[in-house]
JSON list of C-alpha atoms in Angstrom, two decimals:
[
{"chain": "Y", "resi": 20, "resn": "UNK", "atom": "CA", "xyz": [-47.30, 107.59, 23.72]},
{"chain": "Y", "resi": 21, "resn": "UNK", "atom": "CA", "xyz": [-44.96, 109.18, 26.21]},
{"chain": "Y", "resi": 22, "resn": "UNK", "atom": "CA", "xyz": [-43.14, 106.49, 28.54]},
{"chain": "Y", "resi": 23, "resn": "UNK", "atom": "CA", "xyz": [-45.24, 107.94, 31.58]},
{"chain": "Y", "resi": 24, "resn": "UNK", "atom": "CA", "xyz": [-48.26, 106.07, 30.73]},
{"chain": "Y", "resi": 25, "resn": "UNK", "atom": "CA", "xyz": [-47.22, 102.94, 32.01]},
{"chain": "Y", "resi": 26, "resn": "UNK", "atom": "CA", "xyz": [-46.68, 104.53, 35.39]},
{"chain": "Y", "resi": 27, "resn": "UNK", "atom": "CA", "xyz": [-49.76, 106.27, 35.27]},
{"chain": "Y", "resi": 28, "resn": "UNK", "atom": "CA", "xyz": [-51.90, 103.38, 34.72]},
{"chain": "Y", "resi": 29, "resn": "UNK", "atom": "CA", "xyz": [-50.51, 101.90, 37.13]},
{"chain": "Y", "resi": 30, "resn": "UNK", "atom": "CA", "xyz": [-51.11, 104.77, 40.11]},
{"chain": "Y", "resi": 31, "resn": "UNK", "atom": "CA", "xyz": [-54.30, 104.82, 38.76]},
{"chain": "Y", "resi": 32, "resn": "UNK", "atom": "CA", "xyz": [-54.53, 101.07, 39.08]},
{"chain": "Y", "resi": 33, "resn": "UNK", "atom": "CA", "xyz": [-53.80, 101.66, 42.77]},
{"chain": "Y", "resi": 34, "resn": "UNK", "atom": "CA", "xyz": [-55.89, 104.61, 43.33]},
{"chain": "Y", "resi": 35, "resn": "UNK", "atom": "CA", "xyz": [-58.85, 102.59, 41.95]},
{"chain": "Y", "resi": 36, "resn": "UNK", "atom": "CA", "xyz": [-57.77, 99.63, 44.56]},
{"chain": "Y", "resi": 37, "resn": "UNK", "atom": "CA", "xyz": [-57.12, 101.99, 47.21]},
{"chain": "Y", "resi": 38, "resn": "UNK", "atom": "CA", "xyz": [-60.85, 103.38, 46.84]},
{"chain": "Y", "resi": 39, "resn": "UNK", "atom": "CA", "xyz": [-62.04, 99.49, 46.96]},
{"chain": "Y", "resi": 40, "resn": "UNK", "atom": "CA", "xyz": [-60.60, 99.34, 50.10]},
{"chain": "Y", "resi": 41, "resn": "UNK", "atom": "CA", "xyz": [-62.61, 102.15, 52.01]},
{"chain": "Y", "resi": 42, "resn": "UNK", "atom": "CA", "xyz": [-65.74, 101.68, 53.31]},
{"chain": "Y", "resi": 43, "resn": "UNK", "atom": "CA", "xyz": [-68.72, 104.03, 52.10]},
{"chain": "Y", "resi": 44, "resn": "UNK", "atom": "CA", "xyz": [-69.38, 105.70, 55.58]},
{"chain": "Y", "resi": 45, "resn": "UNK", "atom": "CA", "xyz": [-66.27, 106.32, 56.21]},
{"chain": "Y", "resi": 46, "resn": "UNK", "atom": "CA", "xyz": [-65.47, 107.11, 52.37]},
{"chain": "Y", "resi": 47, "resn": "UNK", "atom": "CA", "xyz": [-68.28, 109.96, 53.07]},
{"chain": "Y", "resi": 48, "resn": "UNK", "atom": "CA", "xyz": [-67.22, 110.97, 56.29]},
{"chain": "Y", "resi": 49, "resn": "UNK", "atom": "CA", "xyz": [-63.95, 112.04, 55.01]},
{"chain": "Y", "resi": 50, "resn": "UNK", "atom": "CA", "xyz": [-65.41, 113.98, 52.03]},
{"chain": "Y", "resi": 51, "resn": "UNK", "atom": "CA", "xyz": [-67.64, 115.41, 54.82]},
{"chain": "Y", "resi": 52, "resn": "UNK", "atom": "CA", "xyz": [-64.83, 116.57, 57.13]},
{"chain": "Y", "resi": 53, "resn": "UNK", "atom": "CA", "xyz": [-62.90, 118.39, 53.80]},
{"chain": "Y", "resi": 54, "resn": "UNK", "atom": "CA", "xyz": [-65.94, 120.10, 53.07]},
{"chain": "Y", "resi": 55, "resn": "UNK", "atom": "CA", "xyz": [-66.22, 121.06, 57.01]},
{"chain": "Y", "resi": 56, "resn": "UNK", "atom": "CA", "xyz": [-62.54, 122.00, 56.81]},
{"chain": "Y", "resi": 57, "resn": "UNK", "atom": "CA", "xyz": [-62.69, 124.29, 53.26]},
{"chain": "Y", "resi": 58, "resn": "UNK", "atom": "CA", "xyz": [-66.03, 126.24, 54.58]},
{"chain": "Y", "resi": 59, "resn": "UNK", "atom": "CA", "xyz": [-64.82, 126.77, 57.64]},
{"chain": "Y", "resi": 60, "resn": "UNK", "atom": "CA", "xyz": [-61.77, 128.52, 56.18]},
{"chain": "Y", "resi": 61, "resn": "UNK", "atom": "CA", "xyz": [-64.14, 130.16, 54.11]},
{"chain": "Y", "resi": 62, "resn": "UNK", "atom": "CA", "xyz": [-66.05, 131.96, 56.74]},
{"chain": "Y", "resi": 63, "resn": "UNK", "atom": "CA", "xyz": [-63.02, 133.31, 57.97]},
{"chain": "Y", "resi": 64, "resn": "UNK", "atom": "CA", "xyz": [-62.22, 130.37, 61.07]},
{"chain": "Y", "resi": 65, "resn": "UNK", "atom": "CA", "xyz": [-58.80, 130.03, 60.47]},
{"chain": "Y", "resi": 66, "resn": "UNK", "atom": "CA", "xyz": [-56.13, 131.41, 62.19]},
{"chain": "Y", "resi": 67, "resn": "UNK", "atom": "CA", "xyz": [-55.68, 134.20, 59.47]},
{"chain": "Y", "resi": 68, "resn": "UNK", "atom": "CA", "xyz": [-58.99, 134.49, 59.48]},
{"chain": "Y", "resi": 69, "resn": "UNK", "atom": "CA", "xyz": [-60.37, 137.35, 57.18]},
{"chain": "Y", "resi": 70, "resn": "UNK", "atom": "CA", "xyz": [-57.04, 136.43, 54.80]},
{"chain": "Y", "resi": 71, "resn": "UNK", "atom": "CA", "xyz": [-59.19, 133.23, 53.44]},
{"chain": "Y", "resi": 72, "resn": "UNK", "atom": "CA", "xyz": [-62.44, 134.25, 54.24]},
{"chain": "Y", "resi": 73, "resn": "UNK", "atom": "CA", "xyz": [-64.62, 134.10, 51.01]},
{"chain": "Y", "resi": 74, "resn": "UNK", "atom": "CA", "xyz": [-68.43, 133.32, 51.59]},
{"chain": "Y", "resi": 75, "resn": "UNK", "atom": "CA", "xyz": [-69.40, 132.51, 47.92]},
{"chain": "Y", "resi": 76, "resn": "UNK", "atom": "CA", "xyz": [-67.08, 129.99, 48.05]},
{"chain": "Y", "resi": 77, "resn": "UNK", "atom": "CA", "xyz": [-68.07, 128.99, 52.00]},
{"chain": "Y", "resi": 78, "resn": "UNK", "atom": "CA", "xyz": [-71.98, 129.11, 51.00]},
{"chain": "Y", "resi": 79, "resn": "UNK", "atom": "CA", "xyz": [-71.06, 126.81, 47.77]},
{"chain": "Y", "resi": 80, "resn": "UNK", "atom": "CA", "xyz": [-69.26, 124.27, 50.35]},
{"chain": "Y", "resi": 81, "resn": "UNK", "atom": "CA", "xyz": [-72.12, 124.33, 53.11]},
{"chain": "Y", "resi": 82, "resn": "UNK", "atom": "CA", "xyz": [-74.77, 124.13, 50.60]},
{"chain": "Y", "resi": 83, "resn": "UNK", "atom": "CA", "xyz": [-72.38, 120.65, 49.03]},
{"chain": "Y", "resi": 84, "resn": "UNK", "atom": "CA", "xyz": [-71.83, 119.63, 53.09]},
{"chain": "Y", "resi": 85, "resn": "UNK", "atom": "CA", "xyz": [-75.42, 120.00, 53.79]},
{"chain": "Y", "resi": 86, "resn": "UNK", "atom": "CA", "xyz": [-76.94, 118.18, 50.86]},
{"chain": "Y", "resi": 87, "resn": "UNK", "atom": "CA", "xyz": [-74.63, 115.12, 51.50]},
{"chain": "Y", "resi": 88, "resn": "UNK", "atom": "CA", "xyz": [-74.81, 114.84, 55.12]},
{"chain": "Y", "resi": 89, "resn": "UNK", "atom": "CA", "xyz": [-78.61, 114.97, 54.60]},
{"chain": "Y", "resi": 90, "resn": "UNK", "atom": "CA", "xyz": [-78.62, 112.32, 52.15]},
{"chain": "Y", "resi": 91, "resn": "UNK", "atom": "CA", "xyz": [-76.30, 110.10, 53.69]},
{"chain": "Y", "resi": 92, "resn": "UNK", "atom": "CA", "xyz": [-77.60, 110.30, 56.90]},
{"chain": "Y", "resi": 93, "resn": "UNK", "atom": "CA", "xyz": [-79.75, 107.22, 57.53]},
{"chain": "Y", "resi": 94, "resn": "UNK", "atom": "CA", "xyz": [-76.99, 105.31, 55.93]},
{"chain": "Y", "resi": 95, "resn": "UNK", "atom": "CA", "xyz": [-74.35, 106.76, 57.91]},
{"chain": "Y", "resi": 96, "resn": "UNK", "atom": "CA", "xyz": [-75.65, 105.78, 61.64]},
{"chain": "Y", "resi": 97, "resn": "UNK", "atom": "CA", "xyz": [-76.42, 108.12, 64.37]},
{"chain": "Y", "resi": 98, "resn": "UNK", "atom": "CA", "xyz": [-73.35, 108.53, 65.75]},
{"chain": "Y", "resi": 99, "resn": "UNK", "atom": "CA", "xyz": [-71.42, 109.66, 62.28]},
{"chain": "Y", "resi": 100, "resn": "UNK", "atom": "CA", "xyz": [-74.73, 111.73, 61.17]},
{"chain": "Y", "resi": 101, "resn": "UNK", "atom": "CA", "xyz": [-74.89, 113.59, 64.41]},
{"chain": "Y", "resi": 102, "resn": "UNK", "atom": "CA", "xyz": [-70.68, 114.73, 64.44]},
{"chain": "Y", "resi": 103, "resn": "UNK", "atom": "CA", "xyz": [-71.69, 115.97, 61.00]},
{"chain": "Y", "resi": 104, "resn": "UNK", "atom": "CA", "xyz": [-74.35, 117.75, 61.71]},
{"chain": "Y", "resi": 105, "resn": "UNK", "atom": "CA", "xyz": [-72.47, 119.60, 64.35]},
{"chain": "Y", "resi": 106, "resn": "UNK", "atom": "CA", "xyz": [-70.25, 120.83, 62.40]},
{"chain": "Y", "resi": 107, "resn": "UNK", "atom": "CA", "xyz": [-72.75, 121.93, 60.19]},
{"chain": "Y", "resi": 108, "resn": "UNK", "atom": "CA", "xyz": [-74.53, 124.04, 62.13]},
{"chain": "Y", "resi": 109, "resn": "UNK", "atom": "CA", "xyz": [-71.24, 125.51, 63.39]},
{"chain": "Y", "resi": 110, "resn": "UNK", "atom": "CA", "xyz": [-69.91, 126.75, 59.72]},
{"chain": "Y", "resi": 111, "resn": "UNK", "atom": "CA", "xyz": [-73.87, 127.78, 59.25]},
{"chain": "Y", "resi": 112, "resn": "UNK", "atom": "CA", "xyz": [-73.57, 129.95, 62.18]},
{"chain": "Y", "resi": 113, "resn": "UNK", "atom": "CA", "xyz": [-69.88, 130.68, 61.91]},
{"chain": "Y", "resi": 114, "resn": "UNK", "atom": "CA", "xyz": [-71.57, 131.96, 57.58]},
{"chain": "Y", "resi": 115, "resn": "UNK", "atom": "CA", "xyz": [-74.43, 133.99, 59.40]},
{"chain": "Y", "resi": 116, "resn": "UNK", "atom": "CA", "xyz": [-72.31, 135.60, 62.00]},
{"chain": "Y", "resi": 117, "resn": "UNK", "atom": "CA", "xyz": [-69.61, 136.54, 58.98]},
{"chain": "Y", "resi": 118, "resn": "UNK", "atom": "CA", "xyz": [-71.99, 137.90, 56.47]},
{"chain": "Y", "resi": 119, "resn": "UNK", "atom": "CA", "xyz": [-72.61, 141.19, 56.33]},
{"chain": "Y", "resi": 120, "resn": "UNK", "atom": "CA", "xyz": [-75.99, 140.73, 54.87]},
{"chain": "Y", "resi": 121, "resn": "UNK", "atom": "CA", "xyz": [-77.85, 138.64, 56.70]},
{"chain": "Y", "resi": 122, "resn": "UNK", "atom": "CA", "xyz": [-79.93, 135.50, 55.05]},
{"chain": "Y", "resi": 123, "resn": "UNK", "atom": "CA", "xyz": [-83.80, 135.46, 55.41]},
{"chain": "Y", "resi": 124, "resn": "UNK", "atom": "CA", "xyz": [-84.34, 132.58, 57.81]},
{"chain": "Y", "resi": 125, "resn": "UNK", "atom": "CA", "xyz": [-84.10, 129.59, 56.36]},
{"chain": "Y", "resi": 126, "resn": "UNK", "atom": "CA", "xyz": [-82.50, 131.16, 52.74]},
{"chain": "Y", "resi": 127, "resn": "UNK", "atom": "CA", "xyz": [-78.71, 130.46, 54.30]},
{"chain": "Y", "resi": 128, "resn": "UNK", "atom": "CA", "xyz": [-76.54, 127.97, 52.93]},
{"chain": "Y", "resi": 129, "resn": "UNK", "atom": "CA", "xyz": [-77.27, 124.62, 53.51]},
{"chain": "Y", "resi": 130, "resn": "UNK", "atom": "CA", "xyz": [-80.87, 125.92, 54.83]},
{"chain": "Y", "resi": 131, "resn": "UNK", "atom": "CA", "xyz": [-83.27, 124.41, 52.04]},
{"chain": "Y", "resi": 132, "resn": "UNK", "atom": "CA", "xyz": [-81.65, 121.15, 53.34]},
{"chain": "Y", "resi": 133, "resn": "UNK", "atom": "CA", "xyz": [-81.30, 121.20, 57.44]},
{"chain": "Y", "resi": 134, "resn": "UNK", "atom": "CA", "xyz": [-84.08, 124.00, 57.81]},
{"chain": "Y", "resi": 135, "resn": "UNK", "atom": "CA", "xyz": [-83.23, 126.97, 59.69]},
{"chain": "Y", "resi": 136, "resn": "UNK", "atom": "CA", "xyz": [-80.71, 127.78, 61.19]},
{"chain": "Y", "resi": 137, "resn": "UNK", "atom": "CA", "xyz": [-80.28, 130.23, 64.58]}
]
């Protein structure tokens, strides 16, 4: 045993309290808004833009965003689900408009969850 472990049980003593301490909407909201943030870099919305675009990894993150927000939604409230969803459809668009080969409708990331997208 190295003479870390003591200090490591205890941040992970904290982290675990810290957790405790956040509500579940907002505990989701804030995964939701990472997700938002990482595919929106993805599909190129940054200020470098094309320098982190990478849609595999944005249609992974929309498809992660979009199953979430749809399965937290009644438990999140209207006015939490709705901010979401927004931004969901924008990094759905922002995918489509970016990809070079277009998605059947309703085959786009995050689709087979929120329908459709246009």
């Amino acid at each position: 045993m190295t003479s870390d472990m003591p200090a490591l049980d205890s941040a992970s003593a904290q982290a675990a309290r810290d957790i405790a301490d956040v509500n579940a909407v907002e505990l989701i909201s804030t995964v939701s808004v990472h997700l938002l943030s990482a595919a929106a870099l993805r599909c190129g919305l940054a200020d470098e833009g094309e320098a982190h675009q990478d849609l595999d990894e944005a249609r992974t993150l929309i498809n992660a965003l979009a199953g979430l927000i749809t399965a937290a939604a009644p438990d999140l409230g209207d006015t939490h689900a709705r901010a979401l969803r927004d931004g969901l459809r924008s990094v759905q668009l922002a995918f489509r408009e970016a990809s070079v080969i277009p998605d059947a409708p309703g085959e786009g990331p995050g689709e087979k969850y929120t329908g459709a997208v246009s």
